[in-house]
Tab-separated table of C-alpha atoms in Angstrom:
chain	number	residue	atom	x	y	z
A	3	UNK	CA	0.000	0.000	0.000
A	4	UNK	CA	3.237	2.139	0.853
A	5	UNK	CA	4.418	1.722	-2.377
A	6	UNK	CA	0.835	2.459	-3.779
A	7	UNK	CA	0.508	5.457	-2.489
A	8	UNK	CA	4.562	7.081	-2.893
A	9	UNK	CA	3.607	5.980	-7.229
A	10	UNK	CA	0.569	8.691	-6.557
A	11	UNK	CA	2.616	11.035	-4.839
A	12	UNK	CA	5.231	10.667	-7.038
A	13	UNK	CA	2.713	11.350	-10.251
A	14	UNK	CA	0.410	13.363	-8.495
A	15	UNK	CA	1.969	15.984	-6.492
A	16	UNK	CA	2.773	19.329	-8.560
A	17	UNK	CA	-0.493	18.451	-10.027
A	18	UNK	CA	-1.886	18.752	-6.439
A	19	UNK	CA	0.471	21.849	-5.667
A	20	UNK	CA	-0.065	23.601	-8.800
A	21	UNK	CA	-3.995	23.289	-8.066
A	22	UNK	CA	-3.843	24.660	-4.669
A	23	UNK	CA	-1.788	27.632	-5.367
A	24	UNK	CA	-4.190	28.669	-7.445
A	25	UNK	CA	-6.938	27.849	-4.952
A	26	UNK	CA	-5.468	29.668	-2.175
A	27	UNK	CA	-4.791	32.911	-4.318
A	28	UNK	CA	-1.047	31.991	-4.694
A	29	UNK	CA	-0.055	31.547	-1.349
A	30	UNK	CA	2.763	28.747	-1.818
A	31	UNK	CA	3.126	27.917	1.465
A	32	UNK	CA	-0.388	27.107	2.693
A	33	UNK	CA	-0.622	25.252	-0.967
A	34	UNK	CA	2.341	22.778	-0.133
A	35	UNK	CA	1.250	22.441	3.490
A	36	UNK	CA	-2.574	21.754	2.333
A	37	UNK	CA	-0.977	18.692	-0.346
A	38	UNK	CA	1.152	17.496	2.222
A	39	UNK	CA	-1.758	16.991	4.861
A	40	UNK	CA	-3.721	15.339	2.162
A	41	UNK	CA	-1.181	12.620	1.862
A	42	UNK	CA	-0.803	12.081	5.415
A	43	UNK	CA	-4.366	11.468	5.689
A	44	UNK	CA	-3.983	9.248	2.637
A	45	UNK	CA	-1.697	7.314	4.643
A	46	UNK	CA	-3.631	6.860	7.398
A	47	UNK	CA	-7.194	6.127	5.703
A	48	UNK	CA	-6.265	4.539	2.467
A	49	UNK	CA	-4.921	0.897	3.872
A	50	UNK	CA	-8.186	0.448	5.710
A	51	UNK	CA	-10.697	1.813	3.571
A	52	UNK	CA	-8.600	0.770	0.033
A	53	UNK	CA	-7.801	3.206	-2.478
A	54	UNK	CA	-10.058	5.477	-3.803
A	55	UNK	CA	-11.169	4.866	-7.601
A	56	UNK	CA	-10.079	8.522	-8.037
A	57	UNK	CA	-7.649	9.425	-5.813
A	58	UNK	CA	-6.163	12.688	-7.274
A	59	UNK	CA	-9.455	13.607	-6.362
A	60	UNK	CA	-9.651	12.830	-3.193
A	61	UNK	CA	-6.274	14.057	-2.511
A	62	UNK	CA	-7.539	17.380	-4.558
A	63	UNK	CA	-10.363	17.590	-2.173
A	64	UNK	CA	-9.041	16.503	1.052
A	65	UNK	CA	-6.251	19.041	0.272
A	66	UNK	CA	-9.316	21.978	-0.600
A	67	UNK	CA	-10.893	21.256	2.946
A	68	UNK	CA	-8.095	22.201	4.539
A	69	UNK	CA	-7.086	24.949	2.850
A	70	UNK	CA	-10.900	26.504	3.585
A	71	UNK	CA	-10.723	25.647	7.025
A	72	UNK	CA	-7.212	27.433	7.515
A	73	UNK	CA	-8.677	30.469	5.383
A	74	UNK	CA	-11.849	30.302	7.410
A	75	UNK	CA	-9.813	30.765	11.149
A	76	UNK	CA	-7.196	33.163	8.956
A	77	UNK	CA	-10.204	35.364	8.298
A	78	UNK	CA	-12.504	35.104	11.394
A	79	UNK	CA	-15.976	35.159	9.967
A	80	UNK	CA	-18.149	33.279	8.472
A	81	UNK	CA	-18.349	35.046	4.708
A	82	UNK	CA	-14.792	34.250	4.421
A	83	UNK	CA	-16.014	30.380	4.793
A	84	UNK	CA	-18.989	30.481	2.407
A	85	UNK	CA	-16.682	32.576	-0.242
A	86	UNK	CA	-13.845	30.192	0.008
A	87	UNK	CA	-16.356	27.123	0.221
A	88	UNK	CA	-18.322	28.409	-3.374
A	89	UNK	CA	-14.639	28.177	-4.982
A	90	UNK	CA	-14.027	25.910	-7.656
A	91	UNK	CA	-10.638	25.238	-8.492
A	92	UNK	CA	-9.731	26.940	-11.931
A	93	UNK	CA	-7.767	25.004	-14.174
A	94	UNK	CA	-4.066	25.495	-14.602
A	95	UNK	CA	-4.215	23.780	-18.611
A	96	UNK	CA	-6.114	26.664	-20.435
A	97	UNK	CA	-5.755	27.351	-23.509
A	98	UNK	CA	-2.372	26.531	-23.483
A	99	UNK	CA	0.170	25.311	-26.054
A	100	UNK	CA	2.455	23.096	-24.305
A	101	UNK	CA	1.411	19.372	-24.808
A	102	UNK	CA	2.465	17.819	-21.294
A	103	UNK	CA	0.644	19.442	-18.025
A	104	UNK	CA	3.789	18.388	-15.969
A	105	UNK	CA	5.682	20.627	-18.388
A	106	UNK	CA	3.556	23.231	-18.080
A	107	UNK	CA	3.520	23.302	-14.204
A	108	UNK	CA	7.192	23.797	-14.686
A	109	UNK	CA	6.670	26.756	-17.184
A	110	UNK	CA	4.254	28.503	-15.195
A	111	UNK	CA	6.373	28.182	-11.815
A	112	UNK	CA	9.433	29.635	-13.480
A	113	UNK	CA	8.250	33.410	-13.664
A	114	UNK	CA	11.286	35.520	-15.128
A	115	UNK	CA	10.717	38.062	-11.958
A	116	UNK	CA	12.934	36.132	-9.900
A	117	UNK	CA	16.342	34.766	-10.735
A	118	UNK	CA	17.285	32.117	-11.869
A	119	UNK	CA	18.407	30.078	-9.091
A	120	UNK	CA	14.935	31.133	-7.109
A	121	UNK	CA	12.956	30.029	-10.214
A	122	UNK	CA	14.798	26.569	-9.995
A	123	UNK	CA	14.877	26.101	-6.584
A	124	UNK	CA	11.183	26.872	-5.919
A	125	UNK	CA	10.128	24.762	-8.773
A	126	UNK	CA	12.110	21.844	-7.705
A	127	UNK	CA	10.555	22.479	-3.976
A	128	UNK	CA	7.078	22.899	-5.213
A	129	UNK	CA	6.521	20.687	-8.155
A	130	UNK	CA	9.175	17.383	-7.660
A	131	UNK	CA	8.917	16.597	-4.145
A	132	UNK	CA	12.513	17.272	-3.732
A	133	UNK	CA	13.486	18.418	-0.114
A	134	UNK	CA	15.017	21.619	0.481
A	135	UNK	CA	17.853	19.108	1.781
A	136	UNK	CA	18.138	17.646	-1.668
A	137	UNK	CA	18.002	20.831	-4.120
A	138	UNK	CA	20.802	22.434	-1.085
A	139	UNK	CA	22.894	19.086	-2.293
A	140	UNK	CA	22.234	20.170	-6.386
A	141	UNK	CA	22.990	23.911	-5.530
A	142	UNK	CA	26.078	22.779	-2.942
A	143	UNK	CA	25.198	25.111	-0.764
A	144	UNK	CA	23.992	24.744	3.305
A	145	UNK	CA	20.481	23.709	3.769
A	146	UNK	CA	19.484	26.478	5.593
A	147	UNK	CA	20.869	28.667	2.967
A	148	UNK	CA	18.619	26.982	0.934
A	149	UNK	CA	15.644	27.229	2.954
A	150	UNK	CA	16.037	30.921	3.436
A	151	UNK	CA	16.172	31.195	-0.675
A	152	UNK	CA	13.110	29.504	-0.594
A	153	UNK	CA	11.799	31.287	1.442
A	154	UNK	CA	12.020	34.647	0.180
A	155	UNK	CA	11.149	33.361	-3.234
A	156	UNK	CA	7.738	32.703	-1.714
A	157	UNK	CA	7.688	36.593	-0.807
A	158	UNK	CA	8.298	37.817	-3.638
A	159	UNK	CA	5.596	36.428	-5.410
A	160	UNK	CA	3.402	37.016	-3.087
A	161	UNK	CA	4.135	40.516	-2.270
A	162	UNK	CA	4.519	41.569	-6.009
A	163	UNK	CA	1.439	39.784	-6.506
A	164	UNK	CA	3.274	37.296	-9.234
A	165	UNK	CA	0.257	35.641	-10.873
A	166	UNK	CA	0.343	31.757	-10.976
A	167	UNK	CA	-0.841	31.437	-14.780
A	168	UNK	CA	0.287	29.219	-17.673
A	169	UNK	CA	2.302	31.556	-19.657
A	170	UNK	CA	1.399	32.377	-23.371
A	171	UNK	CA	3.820	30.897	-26.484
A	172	UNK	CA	6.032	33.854	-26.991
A	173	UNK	CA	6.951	34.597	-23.597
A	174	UNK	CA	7.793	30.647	-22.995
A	175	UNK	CA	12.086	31.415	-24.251
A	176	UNK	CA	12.601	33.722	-21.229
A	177	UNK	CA	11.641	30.732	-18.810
A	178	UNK	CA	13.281	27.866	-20.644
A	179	UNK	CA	16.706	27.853	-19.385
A	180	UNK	CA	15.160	27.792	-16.066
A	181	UNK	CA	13.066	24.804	-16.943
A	182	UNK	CA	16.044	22.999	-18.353
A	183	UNK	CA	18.213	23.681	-15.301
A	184	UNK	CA	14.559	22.217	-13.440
A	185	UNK	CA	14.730	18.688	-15.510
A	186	UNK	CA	18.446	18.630	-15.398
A	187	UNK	CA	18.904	18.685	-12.057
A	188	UNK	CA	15.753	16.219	-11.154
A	189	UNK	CA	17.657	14.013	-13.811
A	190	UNK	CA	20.330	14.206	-11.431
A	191	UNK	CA	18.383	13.543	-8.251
A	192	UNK	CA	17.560	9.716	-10.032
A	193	UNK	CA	20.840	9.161	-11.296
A	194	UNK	CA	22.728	9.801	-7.936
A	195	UNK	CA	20.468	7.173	-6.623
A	196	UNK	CA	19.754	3.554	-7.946
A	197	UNK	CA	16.152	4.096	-5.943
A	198	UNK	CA	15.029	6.922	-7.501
A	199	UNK	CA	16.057	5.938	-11.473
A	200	UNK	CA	12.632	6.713	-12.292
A	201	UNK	CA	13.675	10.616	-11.885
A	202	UNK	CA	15.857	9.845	-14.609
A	203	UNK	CA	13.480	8.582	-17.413
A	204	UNK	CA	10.725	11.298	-16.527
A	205	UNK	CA	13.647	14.301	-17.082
A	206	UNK	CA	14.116	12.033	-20.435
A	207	UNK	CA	10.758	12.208	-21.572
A	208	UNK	CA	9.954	15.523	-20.814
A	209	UNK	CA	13.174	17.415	-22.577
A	210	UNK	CA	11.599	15.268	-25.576
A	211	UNK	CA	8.637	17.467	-24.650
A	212	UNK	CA	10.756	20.206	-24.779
A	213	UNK	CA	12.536	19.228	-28.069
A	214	UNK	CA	9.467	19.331	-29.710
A	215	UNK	CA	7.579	22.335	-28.538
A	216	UNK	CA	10.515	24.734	-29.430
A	217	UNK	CA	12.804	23.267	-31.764
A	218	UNK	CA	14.801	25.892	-32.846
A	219	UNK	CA	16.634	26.032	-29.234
A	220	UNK	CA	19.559	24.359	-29.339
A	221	UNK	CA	20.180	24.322	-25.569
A	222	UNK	CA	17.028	22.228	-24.902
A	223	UNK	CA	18.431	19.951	-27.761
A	224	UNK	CA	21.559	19.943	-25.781
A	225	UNK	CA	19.877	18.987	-22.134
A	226	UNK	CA	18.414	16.457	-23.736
A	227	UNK	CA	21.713	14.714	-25.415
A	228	UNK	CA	23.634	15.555	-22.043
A	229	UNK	CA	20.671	12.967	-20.187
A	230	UNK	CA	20.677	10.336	-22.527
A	231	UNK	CA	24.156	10.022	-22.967
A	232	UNK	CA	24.969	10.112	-18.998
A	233	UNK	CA	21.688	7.251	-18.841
A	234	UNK	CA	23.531	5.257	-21.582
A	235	UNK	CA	26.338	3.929	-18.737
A	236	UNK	CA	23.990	3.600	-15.858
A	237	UNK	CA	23.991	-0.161	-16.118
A	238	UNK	CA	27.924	-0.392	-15.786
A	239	UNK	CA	28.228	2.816	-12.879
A	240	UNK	CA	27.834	0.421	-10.062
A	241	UNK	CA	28.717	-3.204	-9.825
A	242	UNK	CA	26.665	-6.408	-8.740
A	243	UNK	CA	27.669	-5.076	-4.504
A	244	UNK	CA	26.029	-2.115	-5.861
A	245	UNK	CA	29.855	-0.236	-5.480
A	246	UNK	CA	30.282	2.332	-7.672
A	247	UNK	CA	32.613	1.647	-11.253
A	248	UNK	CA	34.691	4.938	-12.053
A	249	UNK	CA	34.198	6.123	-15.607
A	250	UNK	CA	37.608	4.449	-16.739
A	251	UNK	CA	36.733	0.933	-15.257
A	252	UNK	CA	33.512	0.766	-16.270
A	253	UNK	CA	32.490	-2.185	-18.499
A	254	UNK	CA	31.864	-0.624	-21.714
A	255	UNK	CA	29.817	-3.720	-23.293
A	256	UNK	CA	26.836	-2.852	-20.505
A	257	UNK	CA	26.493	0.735	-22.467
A	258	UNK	CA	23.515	1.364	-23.917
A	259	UNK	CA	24.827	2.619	-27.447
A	260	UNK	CA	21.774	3.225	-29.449
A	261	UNK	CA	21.174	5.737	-26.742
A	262	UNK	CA	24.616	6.843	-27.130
A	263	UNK	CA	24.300	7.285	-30.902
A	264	UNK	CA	21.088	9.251	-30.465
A	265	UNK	CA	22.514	11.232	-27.417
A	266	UNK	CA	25.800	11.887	-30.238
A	267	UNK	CA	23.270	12.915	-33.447
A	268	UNK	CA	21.346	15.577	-31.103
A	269	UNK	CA	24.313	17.128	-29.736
A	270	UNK	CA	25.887	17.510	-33.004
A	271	UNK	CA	22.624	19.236	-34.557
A	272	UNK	CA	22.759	21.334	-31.769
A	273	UNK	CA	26.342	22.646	-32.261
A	274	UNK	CA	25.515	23.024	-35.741
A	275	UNK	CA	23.256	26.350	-35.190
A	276	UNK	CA	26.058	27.677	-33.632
A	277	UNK	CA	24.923	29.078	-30.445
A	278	UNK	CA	26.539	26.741	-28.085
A	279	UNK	CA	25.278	27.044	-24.814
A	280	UNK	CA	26.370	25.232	-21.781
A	281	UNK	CA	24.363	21.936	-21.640
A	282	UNK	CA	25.263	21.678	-25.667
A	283	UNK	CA	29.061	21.938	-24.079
A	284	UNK	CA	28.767	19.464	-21.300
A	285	UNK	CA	26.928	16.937	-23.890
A	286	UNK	CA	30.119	17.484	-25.983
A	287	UNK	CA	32.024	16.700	-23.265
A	288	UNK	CA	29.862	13.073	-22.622
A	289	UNK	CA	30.177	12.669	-26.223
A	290	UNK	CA	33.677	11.987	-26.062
A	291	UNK	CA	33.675	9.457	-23.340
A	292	UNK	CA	30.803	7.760	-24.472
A	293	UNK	CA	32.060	7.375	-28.026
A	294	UNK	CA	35.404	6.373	-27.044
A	295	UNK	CA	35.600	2.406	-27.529
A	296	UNK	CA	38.289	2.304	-24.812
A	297	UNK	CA	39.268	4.659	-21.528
A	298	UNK	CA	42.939	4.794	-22.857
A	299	UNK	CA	41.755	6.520	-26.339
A	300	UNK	CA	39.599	9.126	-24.869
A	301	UNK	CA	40.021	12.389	-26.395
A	302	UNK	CA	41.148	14.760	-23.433
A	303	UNK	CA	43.052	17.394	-25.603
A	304	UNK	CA	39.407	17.468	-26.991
A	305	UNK	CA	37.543	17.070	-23.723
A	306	UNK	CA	40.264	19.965	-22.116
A	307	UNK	CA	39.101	22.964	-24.889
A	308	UNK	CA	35.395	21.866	-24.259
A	309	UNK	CA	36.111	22.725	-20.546
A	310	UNK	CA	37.824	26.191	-21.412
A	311	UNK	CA	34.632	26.783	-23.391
A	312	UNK	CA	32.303	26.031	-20.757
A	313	UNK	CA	34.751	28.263	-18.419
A	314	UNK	CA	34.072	31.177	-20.580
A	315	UNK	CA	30.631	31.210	-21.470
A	316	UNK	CA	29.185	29.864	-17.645
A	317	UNK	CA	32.058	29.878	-15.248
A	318	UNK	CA	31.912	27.907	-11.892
A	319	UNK	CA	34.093	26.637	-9.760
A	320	UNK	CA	33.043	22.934	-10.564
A	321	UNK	CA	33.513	23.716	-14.266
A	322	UNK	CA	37.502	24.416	-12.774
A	323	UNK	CA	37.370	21.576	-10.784
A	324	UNK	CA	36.070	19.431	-14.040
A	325	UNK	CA	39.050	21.187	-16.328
A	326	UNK	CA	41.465	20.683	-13.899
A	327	UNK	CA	41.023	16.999	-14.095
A	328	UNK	CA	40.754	16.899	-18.009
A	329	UNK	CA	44.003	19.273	-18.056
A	330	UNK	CA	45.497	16.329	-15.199
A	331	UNK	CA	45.415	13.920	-18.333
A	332	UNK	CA	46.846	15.977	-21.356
A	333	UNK	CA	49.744	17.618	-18.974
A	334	UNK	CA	50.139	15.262	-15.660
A	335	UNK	CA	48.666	15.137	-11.701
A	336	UNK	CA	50.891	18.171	-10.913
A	337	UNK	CA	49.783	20.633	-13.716
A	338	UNK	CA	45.385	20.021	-12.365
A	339	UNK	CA	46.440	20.265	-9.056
A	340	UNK	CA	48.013	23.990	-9.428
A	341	UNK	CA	44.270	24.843	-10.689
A	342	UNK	CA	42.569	22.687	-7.836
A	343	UNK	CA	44.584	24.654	-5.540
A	344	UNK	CA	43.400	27.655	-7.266
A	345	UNK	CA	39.602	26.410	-6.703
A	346	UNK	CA	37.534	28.544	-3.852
A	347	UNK	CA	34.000	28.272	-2.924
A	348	UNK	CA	34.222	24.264	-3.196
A	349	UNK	CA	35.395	23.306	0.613
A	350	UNK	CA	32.257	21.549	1.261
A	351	UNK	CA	31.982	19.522	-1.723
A	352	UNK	CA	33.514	16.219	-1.337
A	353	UNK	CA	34.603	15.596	-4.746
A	354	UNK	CA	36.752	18.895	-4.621
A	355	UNK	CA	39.003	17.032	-1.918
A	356	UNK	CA	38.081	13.813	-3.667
A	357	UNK	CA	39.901	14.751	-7.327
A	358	UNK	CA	42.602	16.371	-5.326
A	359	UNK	CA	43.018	13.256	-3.705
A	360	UNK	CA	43.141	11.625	-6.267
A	361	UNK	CA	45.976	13.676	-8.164
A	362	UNK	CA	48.218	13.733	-5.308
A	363	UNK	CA	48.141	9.755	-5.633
A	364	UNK	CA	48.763	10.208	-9.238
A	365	UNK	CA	51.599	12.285	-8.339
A	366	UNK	CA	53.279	9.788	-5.840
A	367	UNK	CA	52.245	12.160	-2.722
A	368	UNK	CA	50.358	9.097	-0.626
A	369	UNK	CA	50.462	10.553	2.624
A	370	UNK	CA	48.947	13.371	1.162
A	371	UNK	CA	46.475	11.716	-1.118
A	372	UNK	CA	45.059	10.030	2.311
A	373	UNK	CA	44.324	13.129	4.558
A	374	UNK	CA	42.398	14.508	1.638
A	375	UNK	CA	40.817	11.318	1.203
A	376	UNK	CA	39.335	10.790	4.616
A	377	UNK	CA	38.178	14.636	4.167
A	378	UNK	CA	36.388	13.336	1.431
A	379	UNK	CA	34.900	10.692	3.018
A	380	UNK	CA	33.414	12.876	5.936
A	381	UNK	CA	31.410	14.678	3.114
A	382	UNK	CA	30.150	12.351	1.082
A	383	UNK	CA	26.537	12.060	0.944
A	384	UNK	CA	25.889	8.407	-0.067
A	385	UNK	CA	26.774	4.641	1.186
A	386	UNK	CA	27.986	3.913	-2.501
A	387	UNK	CA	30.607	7.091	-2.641
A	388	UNK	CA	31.616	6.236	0.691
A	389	UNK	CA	32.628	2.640	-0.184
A	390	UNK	CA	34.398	3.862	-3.011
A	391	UNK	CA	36.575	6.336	-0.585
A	392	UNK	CA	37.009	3.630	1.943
A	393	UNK	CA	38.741	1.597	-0.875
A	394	UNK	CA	40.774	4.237	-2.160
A	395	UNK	CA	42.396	4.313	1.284
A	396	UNK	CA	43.238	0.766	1.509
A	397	UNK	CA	44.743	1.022	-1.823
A	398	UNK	CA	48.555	1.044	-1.527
């Protein structure tokens, strides 16, 4: 029944969000606090009574009940009640040109007015299910940091009375790299975990979405590539303990290489229009691992200039950390870790002390390599990364 009812949450949720936003006059909050209580009453009700034939519905409603009664004690008289009681939900698909409603939930929450990062991060909160603990993991920042972006998010819209509406066709290119950024990382979310894979193939299918609506954009063409060639080697990243398989071990028969050939095609056609953006860079960058038959005749001269690129155009300090390991294999261990040690605003990120790790091995600097190793190993967020660190250590 567990399972029963996290396969509704999982499909149902923005839908249930999105709907109570509008309900409650776009007051986010009350919205997610209003689907959340429905659930919990799912979860008590729905393995003794069975589940309901329609249970959006009954979520939907459940959810409306106690968004009147909170309105009802927030307003202190009884008009409020019969007002908010009269309500019927308005429909968030109207008249709208984008084919998938999960798609559009994601258009309509991304409202140019706030920044980027707030448009991601409240999207993520409000329509995946993602806790502000996760999307503070995707953004590598604290969790309260997180929380507090959030938060005034929230604020904004509802003090400049941002209105929660499906936006029309021609204003949809302002909001799409925010969207992409959206499906990318909730691609990421599933592919970090073996439990959650399903993340992965609903990012998949709705950058197809994407693809189609508006394609003349080369950087949804290139989110799209970037997913499906990272999904090609999920069946060789761990092993049959469930350990993880670095990039260069991996077992290159287990690749999925139609996927890899279509992930390939799209990114190409992408780079044609010539307005490479930085998921059409990063898919460049999977292209050459993916299509390299083995690890020894991977193109990192190639892969190196694709990193300088991406430095240019969107610079970050993982982008540095990412060319400092593809410079590590054109010029040697000693030549990344100059620009590792150049790297600031990455001390909480385990794969920054990870890589460096890693290159002082390279380098013959053990005793180095293993304080930086077990630093690593204090920040890493999973059991999988964790045995992987463990083993590094015990490696001579």
């Amino acid at each position: 029944m567990k399972d029963e009812i996290a396969g509704i949450y999982a499909d149902g949720w923005s839908r249930i969000v999105a709907t109570m936003i509008r309900f409650t006059g776009g007051d986010w909050d009350l919205a997610e606090e209003c689907a959340q209580d429905a659930f919990t009453k799912a979860l008590q009700k729905w393995p003794e009574s069975g589940v309901p034939d329609q249970p959006l519905a009954w979520l939907t409603t459940t959810a409306r009940h106690r968004a009147i009664d909170r309105m009802r004690r927030a307003a202190g008289e009884a008009a409020k009640l019969r007002e908010a009681a009269a309500m019927e939900p308005p429909p968030y698909l109207r008249d709208s040109e984008i084919p998938d409603e999960r798609l559009e939930l994601m258009f309509t929450c991304c409202h140019p007015s706030l920044n980027l990062d707030a448009q991601v991060a409240l999207t993520l909160r409000s329509l995946t299910g993602m806790s502000t603990a996760e999307i503070a993991r995707a953004f590598l920042v604290p969790e309260r940091t997180m929380g507090q972006r959030i938060f005034r998010a929230k604020q904004k819209v509802a003090h400049a009375a941002i209105p929660f509406r499906v936006p029309p066709a021609h204003l949809l290119p302002d909001r799409l790299p925010a969207v992409l950024h959206v499906l990318y990382l909730l691609f990421n979310e599933g592919y970090g975990d073996p439990a959650k894979a399903r993340l992965c193939q609903e990012a998949i299918r709705l950058a197809r979405v994407v693809t189609a609506l508006m394609p003349d954009e080369p950087e949804a063409q290139g989110v799209l590539a970037l997913m499906l060639l990272h999904d090609a080697r999920r069946p060789a990243r761990v092993d049959a303990a469930g350990d993880l398989v670095t990039l260069d071990e991996q077992d290159r028969t287990l690749w999925d290489l139609a996927r890899i050939a279509e992930g390939a095609a799209i990114c190409e056609r992408a780079l044609r229009r010539g307005r490479a953006g930085p998921f059409q860079l990063q898919a460049a960058i999977a292209a050459c691992h993916a299509t390299a038959p083995l690890a020894s005749r991977t193109d990192w001269p190639q892969i190196a200039g694709l990193y300088a690129e991406l430095a240019r155009i969107a610079p970050s300090p993982i982008v540095e950390l990412n060319r400092a390991v593809a410079i590590g294999m054109v010029s040697g261990p000693e030549a990344a870790l100059r620009l590792v040690d150049g790297i600031t605003g990455l001390d909480g990120y385990y794969l920054l002390h990870a890589t460096r790790a890693d290159l002082l091995r390279r380098a013959g600097r053990g005793q180095e390599a293993a304080g930086h190793y077990r630093t690593a190993l204090d920040l890493a967020p999973t059991d999988a990364e964790r045995r992987f660190l463990r083993g590094r250590l015990q490696q001579p």
